[in-house]
Short mmCIF file of C-alpha atoms in Angstrom, two decimals:
data_model
loop_
_atom_site.label_atom_id
_atom_site.label_comp_id
_atom_site.label_asym_id
_atom_site.label_seq_id
_atom_site.Cartn_x
_atom_site.Cartn_y
_atom_site.Cartn_z
CA MET E 1 10.27 13.17 14.76
CA GLY E 2 9.40 15.38 17.33
CA ASN E 3 8.61 13.56 20.99
CA VAL E 4 7.92 9.99 19.03
CA PRO E 5 10.85 8.18 20.80
CA ALA E 6 9.96 5.09 18.15
CA TYR E 7 9.23 6.62 14.77
CA LEU E 8 8.38 3.47 12.64
CA ASP E 9 5.90 4.63 10.01
CA HIS E 10 8.18 6.01 7.42
CA ALA E 11 6.81 4.56 4.64
CA SER E 12 3.94 7.13 5.28
CA THR E 13 6.40 9.76 5.38
CA ALA E 14 9.88 9.96 5.65
CA VAL E 15 11.86 12.41 8.00
CA LEU E 16 13.46 15.35 6.01
CA HIS E 17 16.76 14.26 5.17
CA PRO E 18 19.27 16.73 6.79
CA THR E 19 21.07 17.54 3.61
CA ALA E 20 17.47 18.60 1.92
CA ARG E 21 16.80 20.63 4.83
CA GLU E 22 20.09 22.48 4.18
CA ALA E 23 19.41 22.64 0.39
CA LEU E 24 15.90 23.74 0.92
CA LEU E 25 16.87 26.72 3.02
CA ALA E 26 19.72 27.84 0.59
CA ALA E 27 17.20 27.32 -2.36
CA ILE E 28 14.57 29.17 -0.96
CA ASP E 29 16.90 32.50 -0.75
CA ASP E 30 18.69 31.60 -4.15
CA GLY E 31 15.78 30.17 -6.41
CA TRP E 32 12.71 32.20 -5.32
CA ALA E 33 12.62 34.10 -8.80
CA ASP E 34 10.56 32.74 -11.67
CA PRO E 35 12.69 30.44 -13.63
CA ALA E 36 10.74 31.06 -16.96
CA ARG E 37 12.26 34.68 -16.79
CA LEU E 38 15.46 36.35 -18.36
CA TYR E 39 17.00 38.51 -15.35
CA ARG E 40 19.78 37.46 -13.14
CA ASP E 41 17.52 35.81 -10.11
CA ALA E 42 15.85 34.35 -12.62
CA ARG E 43 18.76 32.73 -14.45
CA ARG E 44 19.72 31.65 -11.04
CA ALA E 45 16.40 29.68 -10.43
CA ARG E 46 16.46 28.26 -13.89
CA MET E 47 20.19 26.71 -13.05
CA LEU E 48 18.87 25.35 -9.95
CA LEU E 49 16.07 23.96 -11.30
CA ASP E 50 17.80 22.36 -14.31
CA ALA E 51 20.72 20.97 -12.04
CA SER E 52 18.01 19.18 -10.14
CA ARG E 53 16.74 17.87 -13.25
CA GLU E 54 20.24 16.51 -14.11
CA THR E 55 20.44 14.92 -10.63
CA VAL E 56 17.26 13.19 -10.45
CA ALA E 57 17.70 12.12 -13.84
CA GLY E 58 21.29 10.79 -13.39
CA VAL E 59 19.64 8.40 -10.29
CA LEU E 60 16.94 7.29 -12.00
CA GLY E 61 19.09 6.44 -15.41
CA ALA E 62 16.72 8.80 -17.96
CA ARG E 63 17.59 12.07 -19.62
CA PRO E 64 17.11 15.09 -17.76
CA ASP E 65 14.14 16.19 -20.68
CA GLU E 66 12.57 12.95 -19.78
CA VAL E 67 12.13 14.15 -16.22
CA SER E 68 9.17 16.36 -14.67
CA PHE E 69 8.41 17.82 -11.23
CA THR E 70 4.76 17.93 -10.11
CA SER E 71 3.34 18.78 -6.99
CA SER E 72 3.11 15.26 -5.27
CA GLY E 73 3.58 11.75 -6.09
CA THR E 74 0.00 11.17 -6.61
CA GLN E 75 -0.19 13.96 -9.42
CA ALA E 76 2.83 12.39 -10.94
CA ALA E 77 0.84 9.47 -11.44
CA GLN E 78 -2.01 10.47 -12.60
CA LEU E 79 -0.35 12.53 -14.98
CA ALA E 80 1.63 9.53 -16.08
CA LEU E 81 -1.58 7.08 -16.45
CA LEU E 82 -4.15 9.39 -17.83
CA GLY E 83 -1.74 11.11 -20.20
CA ALA E 84 -0.62 7.94 -21.63
CA ALA E 85 -4.42 6.75 -21.70
CA ARG E 86 -5.17 9.97 -23.54
CA ALA E 87 -2.72 9.49 -26.06
CA ARG E 88 -3.69 6.09 -27.15
CA ARG E 89 -7.05 6.47 -26.80
CA ARG E 90 -7.20 5.64 -30.85
CA SER E 91 -5.54 2.05 -29.80
CA GLY E 92 -8.05 1.23 -27.15
CA THR E 93 -9.56 2.69 -23.99
CA ARG E 94 -8.66 -0.10 -21.42
CA ILE E 95 -6.32 0.75 -18.42
CA LEU E 96 -4.81 -2.41 -16.76
CA VAL E 97 -3.64 -2.18 -13.03
CA SER E 98 -2.86 -4.44 -10.32
CA ALA E 99 -5.32 -4.99 -7.51
CA VAL E 100 -2.77 -3.86 -4.80
CA GLU E 101 -1.73 -0.40 -6.69
CA HIS E 102 -1.88 2.59 -4.43
CA SER E 103 -4.91 4.34 -4.15
CA CYS E 104 -3.94 7.09 -6.20
CA ILE E 105 -3.50 5.03 -9.09
CA LEU E 106 -6.88 2.93 -8.50
CA HIS E 107 -8.44 6.52 -7.98
CA ALA E 108 -7.15 7.51 -11.15
CA ALA E 109 -8.34 4.45 -13.01
CA GLU E 110 -11.83 4.88 -11.58
CA TRP E 111 -11.93 8.52 -12.73
CA HIS E 112 -11.16 7.08 -16.27
CA GLU E 113 -13.66 4.74 -16.00
CA ASN E 114 -16.56 7.35 -14.91
CA ALA E 115 -15.21 8.90 -18.18
CA GLY E 116 -16.24 6.19 -20.39
CA GLY E 117 -13.17 4.33 -20.36
CA LEU E 118 -12.25 0.67 -19.48
CA VAL E 119 -10.24 -0.63 -16.46
CA SER E 120 -9.31 -4.33 -15.88
CA THR E 121 -7.57 -5.31 -12.48
CA VAL E 122 -4.85 -7.94 -12.19
CA GLY E 123 -5.03 -10.23 -9.15
CA VAL E 124 -1.95 -11.11 -6.72
CA ASP E 125 -0.89 -14.23 -4.96
CA ARG E 126 -0.99 -14.49 -1.15
CA PHE E 127 2.35 -12.49 -0.81
CA GLY E 128 0.70 -9.78 -2.88
CA ARG E 129 2.49 -10.32 -6.27
CA VAL E 130 1.28 -10.16 -9.47
CA ASP E 131 1.84 -12.84 -12.22
CA PRO E 132 3.24 -11.31 -15.01
CA VAL E 133 1.01 -13.48 -17.39
CA GLY E 134 -2.10 -11.51 -15.56
CA PHE E 135 -0.63 -8.38 -17.74
CA ALA E 136 -0.98 -10.09 -20.88
CA PRO E 137 -2.96 -7.09 -22.51
CA PRO E 138 -6.12 -7.47 -24.17
CA PRO E 139 -6.47 -5.74 -27.59
CA ASP E 140 -8.14 -2.55 -26.55
CA THR E 141 -5.47 -1.83 -23.95
CA ALA E 142 -4.10 2.03 -23.70
CA VAL E 143 -1.59 1.64 -20.96
CA ALA E 144 -0.57 -0.70 -17.77
CA SER E 145 -0.03 0.45 -14.57
CA LEU E 146 2.24 -1.51 -11.93
CA GLN E 147 4.18 -0.83 -8.59
CA HIS E 148 7.67 -1.32 -8.27
CA ALA E 149 6.97 -2.35 -4.88
CA ASN E 150 3.93 -2.30 -2.50
CA HIS E 151 3.38 0.09 -0.08
CA GLU E 152 1.93 -2.20 2.34
CA VAL E 153 3.55 -5.56 2.57
CA ALA E 154 6.96 -4.60 0.78
CA THR E 155 6.37 -7.36 -2.11
CA ILE E 156 8.62 -6.40 -5.09
CA GLN E 157 6.66 -6.71 -8.41
CA PRO E 158 8.13 -8.62 -11.69
CA VAL E 159 8.49 -5.17 -13.42
CA ALA E 160 10.64 -6.22 -15.94
CA ALA E 161 8.90 -9.29 -17.24
CA VAL E 162 5.63 -7.44 -17.22
CA ALA E 163 7.43 -4.60 -19.13
CA ASP E 164 8.54 -7.19 -21.54
CA LEU E 165 5.24 -8.91 -22.13
CA LEU E 166 3.61 -5.30 -22.71
CA ARG E 167 6.47 -4.21 -25.14
CA ALA E 168 5.52 -7.18 -27.46
CA ALA E 169 2.34 -6.05 -27.35
CA GLY E 170 3.41 -2.31 -28.28
CA VAL E 171 1.29 -1.05 -24.75
CA PRO E 172 3.25 1.17 -22.53
CA LEU E 173 3.72 0.44 -18.71
CA HIS E 174 3.79 3.03 -15.81
CA VAL E 175 5.49 2.35 -12.87
CA ASP E 176 5.00 3.41 -9.49
CA ALA E 177 8.22 3.88 -7.82
CA ALA E 178 6.89 5.97 -4.84
CA MET E 179 7.91 2.89 -2.34
CA SER E 180 11.11 1.87 -3.98
CA LEU E 181 12.90 5.06 -4.77
CA GLY E 182 15.50 6.04 -2.37
CA ARG E 183 15.22 2.57 -0.57
CA ILE E 184 16.68 0.40 -3.57
CA PRO E 185 17.99 0.95 -6.59
CA VAL E 186 15.74 2.33 -9.18
CA ASP E 187 16.83 2.35 -13.17
CA VAL E 188 13.95 3.06 -15.67
CA THR E 189 15.63 1.22 -18.46
CA ALA E 190 16.29 -1.81 -16.30
CA LEU E 191 12.50 -1.67 -15.03
CA GLY E 192 11.41 -1.43 -18.66
CA ALA E 193 9.21 1.52 -17.48
CA ASP E 194 7.87 3.78 -20.27
CA LEU E 195 6.49 6.06 -17.65
CA LEU E 196 7.47 6.33 -13.89
CA SER E 197 6.14 8.09 -11.11
CA ALA E 198 7.56 8.98 -7.49
CA SER E 199 7.11 10.91 -4.42
CA ALA E 200 9.79 13.48 -2.73
CA HIS E 201 8.54 12.96 0.93
CA LYS E 202 9.09 9.23 1.05
CA PHE E 203 12.56 9.33 0.53
CA GLY E 204 13.38 12.45 2.73
CA GLY E 205 12.27 15.23 0.49
CA PRO E 206 10.06 17.80 1.24
CA ALA E 207 6.23 17.31 0.83
CA GLY E 208 4.73 19.02 -2.27
CA VAL E 209 7.04 17.52 -4.80
CA GLY E 210 6.59 14.54 -7.39
CA ILE E 211 8.62 13.34 -10.17
CA LEU E 212 7.51 12.37 -13.19
CA VAL E 213 9.10 10.56 -16.02
CA VAL E 214 7.84 9.88 -19.53
CA ARG E 215 10.69 8.32 -21.85
CA THR E 216 11.68 9.62 -25.04
CA GLY E 217 9.47 8.67 -27.74
CA ARG E 218 6.70 7.46 -25.77
CA ARG E 219 3.26 9.04 -26.67
CA TRP E 220 1.52 11.13 -24.14
CA VAL E 221 -0.75 13.78 -24.25
CA ASN E 222 -1.32 16.21 -20.88
CA PRO E 223 -4.97 15.39 -19.87
CA LEU E 224 -5.01 18.73 -18.19
CA PRO E 225 -4.71 22.07 -19.50
CA ALA E 226 -1.24 22.62 -20.30
CA ASP E 227 1.08 25.85 -20.07
CA GLU E 228 5.05 26.01 -20.89
CA ARG E 229 6.21 24.75 -17.30
CA GLU E 230 8.05 21.55 -17.08
CA GLY E 231 8.08 20.75 -21.10
CA GLY E 232 4.61 21.15 -21.28
CA ARG E 233 3.94 18.42 -18.97
CA VAL E 234 3.08 20.01 -15.53
CA ALA E 235 1.12 23.53 -15.49
CA GLY E 236 1.62 26.19 -12.77
CA PHE E 237 4.56 27.69 -11.16
CA PRO E 238 7.34 25.27 -9.94
CA ASN E 239 8.59 24.89 -6.41
CA VAL E 240 11.90 25.35 -7.09
CA ALA E 241 13.26 25.10 -3.28
CA GLY E 242 11.41 22.00 -2.84
CA ILE E 243 12.71 20.44 -6.03
CA VAL E 244 16.34 21.27 -4.92
CA ALA E 245 15.72 19.42 -1.94
CA THR E 246 14.29 16.51 -3.52
CA ALA E 247 16.96 16.36 -5.72
CA ALA E 248 19.48 16.62 -2.64
CA ALA E 249 17.62 14.08 -0.77
CA LEU E 250 17.71 11.52 -3.64
CA HIS E 251 21.38 12.22 -4.10
CA ALA E 252 22.15 11.32 -0.77
CA ARG E 253 20.09 8.71 -0.50
CA THR E 254 21.72 6.92 -3.55
CA ALA E 255 25.02 7.01 -1.64
CA GLU E 256 23.29 5.79 1.74
CA ILE E 257 21.06 2.80 0.92
CA THR E 258 23.90 0.32 0.14
CA ALA E 259 24.82 0.22 3.83
CA GLU E 260 21.65 1.22 4.90
CA ALA E 261 19.50 -1.36 3.40
CA PRO E 262 21.13 -4.48 5.02
CA ARG E 263 20.91 -2.79 8.36
CA LEU E 264 17.00 -2.04 8.24
CA ALA E 265 16.64 -5.43 6.72
CA GLY E 266 18.19 -7.09 9.76
CA TYR E 267 15.39 -5.27 12.05
CA VAL E 268 12.87 -6.75 9.66
CA ASP E 269 14.58 -9.92 10.10
CA ARG E 270 14.55 -9.67 13.69
CA LEU E 271 10.87 -9.16 13.96
CA ARG E 272 9.75 -11.46 11.37
CA THR E 273 11.76 -14.08 13.86
CA ARG E 274 10.76 -12.73 17.41
CA LEU E 275 7.06 -11.70 16.59
CA PRO E 276 5.46 -15.17 15.99
CA ARG E 277 7.17 -16.19 19.41
CA LEU E 278 6.43 -13.53 21.28
CA VAL E 279 2.94 -12.89 20.29
CA PRO E 280 0.35 -15.89 20.08
CA ASP E 281 -1.55 -15.98 16.70
CA VAL E 282 0.09 -13.33 14.59
CA GLU E 283 0.46 -13.52 11.03
CA VAL E 284 3.12 -12.05 9.29
CA LEU E 285 2.28 -11.03 5.85
CA GLY E 286 4.53 -10.44 2.59
CA ASP E 287 7.09 -12.52 0.93
CA PRO E 288 9.38 -14.55 3.53
CA ASP E 289 12.27 -14.43 0.81
CA PRO E 290 14.25 -11.10 1.42
CA ALA E 291 15.07 -11.07 -2.39
CA GLY E 292 11.31 -10.61 -2.96
CA ARG E 293 10.66 -7.40 -0.95
CA LEU E 294 11.86 -4.12 0.34
CA PRO E 295 14.28 -3.95 3.08
CA HIS E 296 12.81 -1.46 5.49
CA LEU E 297 8.91 -2.53 6.07
CA LEU E 298 7.16 -5.49 7.95
CA THR E 299 3.24 -5.80 8.32
CA PHE E 300 1.70 -8.23 10.62
CA SER E 301 -1.89 -8.88 11.88
CA CYS E 302 -3.22 -10.16 15.08
CA LEU E 303 -6.01 -12.52 15.64
CA TYR E 304 -9.21 -11.21 17.76
CA VAL E 305 -7.51 -7.56 17.82
CA ASP E 306 -8.88 -4.43 17.37
CA GLY E 307 -6.34 -2.58 15.16
CA GLU E 308 -7.45 0.77 16.48
CA SER E 309 -6.88 -0.01 20.10
CA LEU E 310 -3.45 -1.56 19.29
CA LEU E 311 -2.57 1.63 17.54
CA HIS E 312 -3.55 3.44 20.71
CA GLU E 313 -1.71 1.39 22.82
CA LEU E 314 1.31 1.61 20.89
CA ASP E 315 1.11 5.72 20.66
CA ARG E 316 0.78 5.80 24.35
CA ALA E 317 4.29 3.90 24.66
CA GLY E 318 5.31 6.56 21.82
CA ILE E 319 5.67 3.68 19.23
CA ALA E 320 4.25 5.65 15.86
CA VAL E 321 3.24 2.92 13.00
CA SER E 322 0.23 2.50 10.77
CA SER E 323 -2.52 -0.08 10.18
CA GLY E 324 -4.50 -1.59 7.36
CA SER E 325 -7.35 -2.70 9.64
CA SER E 326 -10.97 -1.60 8.82
CA CYS E 327 -11.30 0.09 11.86
CA THR E 328 -8.56 2.44 11.15
CA SER E 329 -9.64 3.99 7.85
CA ASP E 330 -12.53 6.58 7.17
CA THR E 331 -14.40 4.26 5.10
CA LEU E 332 -14.29 1.36 7.86
CA THR E 333 -13.18 -1.14 5.22
CA PRO E 334 -10.18 -3.17 5.24
CA SER E 335 -7.08 -2.26 3.17
CA HIS E 336 -7.56 -3.31 -0.30
CA VAL E 337 -4.05 -5.05 -0.31
CA LEU E 338 -4.78 -6.91 2.40
CA ALA E 339 -8.27 -7.92 0.64
CA ALA E 340 -6.35 -9.03 -2.83
CA MET E 341 -3.95 -10.85 -0.74
CA GLY E 342 -6.47 -12.86 1.33
CA ALA E 343 -4.78 -11.70 4.53
CA LEU E 344 -6.15 -11.59 7.95
CA THR E 345 -6.91 -7.74 8.46
CA GLN E 346 -7.66 -7.34 12.20
CA GLY E 347 -5.08 -6.08 14.07
CA ASN E 348 -2.91 -5.45 11.01
CA ILE E 349 0.41 -3.37 11.65
CA ARG E 350 2.47 -1.93 9.14
CA VAL E 351 6.03 -1.17 10.78
CA SER E 352 8.34 0.68 8.49
CA PHE E 353 12.11 2.04 9.44
CA GLY E 354 14.27 4.54 8.02
CA ARG E 355 17.81 6.03 8.21
CA GLU E 356 17.31 7.46 11.57
CA SER E 357 16.04 3.92 12.88
CA ASP E 358 17.87 1.77 15.57
CA THR E 359 18.04 -1.19 17.41
CA ALA E 360 16.32 0.56 20.33
CA ASP E 361 13.24 1.31 18.00
CA VAL E 362 13.14 -2.62 17.45
CA ASP E 363 13.51 -3.26 21.15
CA ALA E 364 10.78 -0.89 21.93
CA LEU E 365 8.49 -2.56 19.62
CA LEU E 366 9.08 -5.98 21.15
CA THR E 367 8.93 -4.82 24.29
CA VAL E 368 5.51 -2.92 24.18
CA LEU E 369 3.80 -5.26 21.52
CA PRO E 370 3.49 -8.42 23.23
CA ASP E 371 1.92 -6.85 26.21
CA ALA E 372 -0.57 -4.51 24.25
CA VAL E 373 -1.67 -7.31 22.15
CA ALA E 374 -2.36 -9.70 25.39
CA ARG E 375 -4.20 -6.76 27.37
CA ILE E 376 -6.36 -6.03 24.53
CA ARG E 377 -7.24 -9.73 23.97
CA GLU E 378 -7.66 -10.12 27.83
CA ARG E 379 -10.32 -7.01 27.70
CA ALA E 380 -11.96 -8.50 24.94
CA GLY E 381 -12.36 -11.84 26.30
CA VAL E 382 -10.59 -14.10 23.86
CA ALA E 383 -8.55 -16.21 25.93
CA GLY E 384 -8.28 -19.91 24.87
CA LEU E 385 -10.19 -19.11 21.53
CA MET K 1 -29.81 -15.14 19.11
CA ARG K 2 -31.87 -15.20 15.76
CA THR K 3 -32.70 -18.28 14.35
CA ASP K 4 -35.16 -17.12 11.48
CA ASP K 5 -33.59 -17.82 8.16
CA THR K 6 -35.44 -15.40 6.09
CA ALA K 7 -33.57 -15.89 3.06
CA GLY K 8 -35.69 -18.48 1.43
CA GLY K 9 -35.98 -19.12 -2.62
CA SER K 10 -35.44 -22.12 -4.68
CA ASP K 11 -31.78 -21.74 -5.54
CA ARG K 12 -30.75 -21.86 -1.97
CA ASP K 13 -28.43 -24.37 -1.43
CA THR K 14 -30.01 -26.82 1.63
CA ARG K 15 -26.69 -27.26 3.25
CA TRP K 16 -27.62 -24.47 5.13
CA ASP K 17 -30.55 -26.06 6.52
CA ALA K 18 -27.97 -28.27 8.23
CA ALA K 19 -26.69 -25.64 10.34
CA LYS K 20 -27.05 -26.13 13.99
CA PHE K 21 -27.61 -22.55 14.78
CA ILE K 22 -27.02 -19.01 13.35
CA VAL K 23 -24.62 -16.60 14.99
CA ASP K 24 -26.12 -12.99 14.37
CA ALA K 25 -22.78 -10.63 14.41
CA ARG K 26 -24.67 -8.15 12.33
CA GLY K 27 -24.21 -4.63 13.43
CA ARG K 28 -20.87 -5.72 15.26
CA ARG K 29 -17.23 -4.46 14.00
CA CYS K 30 -14.19 -6.25 13.28
CA PRO K 31 -12.93 -8.24 15.28
CA LEU K 32 -16.04 -8.90 16.89
CA PRO K 33 -17.60 -11.04 14.40
CA ILE K 34 -14.65 -13.40 14.47
CA ILE K 35 -14.80 -13.71 18.28
CA GLU K 36 -18.31 -14.58 18.35
CA LEU K 37 -17.74 -17.18 15.64
CA ALA K 38 -14.64 -18.39 17.50
CA ARG K 39 -16.83 -18.67 21.07
CA ARG K 40 -19.52 -20.78 19.37
CA ILE K 41 -17.78 -22.97 17.08
CA GLY K 42 -17.13 -25.12 20.27
CA GLU K 43 -20.95 -25.29 20.64
CA ILE K 44 -21.30 -27.71 17.87
CA ASP K 45 -19.86 -31.27 17.11
CA LEU K 46 -16.93 -32.17 14.72
CA GLY K 47 -18.21 -32.33 11.24
CA ALA K 48 -21.31 -30.06 12.06
CA THR K 49 -21.70 -26.60 10.73
CA LEU K 50 -23.21 -23.62 12.15
CA ALA K 51 -24.21 -20.07 10.27
CA LEU K 52 -22.73 -16.91 10.73
CA TRP K 53 -24.55 -13.53 10.04
CA ALA K 54 -22.17 -10.58 9.48
CA ASP K 55 -21.99 -7.22 7.95
CA ASP K 56 -18.69 -5.93 8.87
CA PRO K 57 -16.92 -5.73 5.43
CA ALA K 58 -13.60 -7.14 7.15
CA ALA K 59 -15.57 -10.31 7.83
CA ASP K 60 -15.36 -11.45 4.19
CA LEU K 61 -11.66 -11.64 4.80
CA ASP K 62 -11.27 -12.60 8.29
CA VAL K 63 -13.53 -15.48 8.33
CA PRO K 64 -11.58 -17.45 5.70
CA ALA K 65 -8.28 -15.99 7.30
CA TRP K 66 -9.77 -17.45 10.80
CA CYS K 67 -10.58 -20.95 9.33
CA ARG K 68 -7.49 -21.41 7.78
CA MET K 69 -5.57 -20.46 11.01
CA ARG K 70 -7.63 -22.61 13.16
CA SER K 71 -8.22 -25.49 10.70
CA GLN K 72 -12.16 -25.14 9.97
CA GLU K 73 -13.72 -25.06 6.74
CA LEU K 74 -15.67 -22.30 5.01
CA VAL K 75 -18.29 -24.08 3.56
CA MET K 76 -19.73 -21.22 1.63
CA THR K 77 -21.14 -17.94 1.71
CA ARG K 78 -24.53 -16.18 0.66
CA ALA K 79 -25.63 -12.81 0.42
CA LEU K 80 -28.30 -11.89 3.17
CA PRO K 81 -31.46 -10.27 1.72
CA MET K 82 -31.62 -7.89 4.65
CA GLY K 83 -28.03 -7.15 3.95
CA GLY K 84 -24.43 -8.62 5.14
CA THR K 85 -23.48 -11.79 4.38
CA ALA K 86 -23.99 -15.36 5.90
CA TYR K 87 -21.20 -17.85 6.08
CA LEU K 88 -21.44 -21.44 6.71
CA VAL K 89 -18.80 -22.82 8.72
CA ARG K 90 -17.90 -26.55 9.43
CA ARG K 91 -15.96 -27.19 12.38
CA LEU K 92 -13.19 -29.85 11.57
CA THR K 93 -11.28 -29.55 14.78
#
């Protein structure tokens, strides 16, 4: 975590898991050769790749031949969504997405729309959750996409109910599990996912590896030029060392999360209770019911506060967090997730914990934040408003 | 403070005419339009309205959120012909 005393942005990227680091270093030496070739070093790379695929498939409750590795979670999501849409284009050209999907899904949908397809967006409630009936597909629907859990406000979506509804209509569902995998159990069958995507660096794997699952028997056609790699699903030379490290991280996470989730949920609970008492006019966002959200993430907004100034104040104190406020985005627009929820967007902060987090991180935030907010409000002259 | 409401037209709701004044926060970025709104709301009587003009994209979300948090009423909005949005806000508390 470098010199950051309180790294509280694990939802942007997790610290490389020590088990993944070991696996990565070993696999750089052992898995360097082309796994498609037939000599000894190539066979060893192939074995490492196959073993990693089996590990990841086992965690997800999938068959190994249903799992492919991509160069990012974004690439996995794009291939899942656009490949399913392409395979079903004679049934219809409509893609259904929720309004709070990760931007990579919305960008893929926009790309589909620019290519002549249709896109329908399903709205959410104030917690950021879809109503399953919103996913009742129009007859021209090719594929639907819904996140397992939201990346900004932690809300878990009713994926299985949506999957049931879509299955009855013969429409496949892509589930974006980037935020949930390695945090809570993810099982493709329990979710009812026809396609699933995830990202290694979100759960302690290395950057540059995504996971794509296409269930057996589901129609899918590569939307890009294909080669023989990854069962024809992902073209190009595979990142064997990164994939080995991904499997190692996911395997380790699966063993850890049972004990870790309640610990991190305790930090979040403490913040949810303390923040409104310590900071006037703070709006804590997301589902108040712990069963309805991921354990490690909390988002709140502070009235009359410039989000960028707040990020800088926290950064000066060594606290790393992210923000969905407009002033912190390149486009100067507020987060589309907060917008869809109708939430206050100013002074927005997302805090996300990980396996290295401890109570000192929570203490640091609870010590620094109230004063930082008070200073910014004092400078803006908003006392009494 | 500008008071020239240039958004004429026959489809315009007459409730806009009852606004005591316009708070022109165009060109100001989040959270300044909301701070302007909060500063000026106390200048009007309970039950009266004011109009806030803003072109910051966050205002579309933060004006309704502020009204909710401060128990004031967002009566309606309309697009301004020169860009941005007008928000008609009634003071309730």
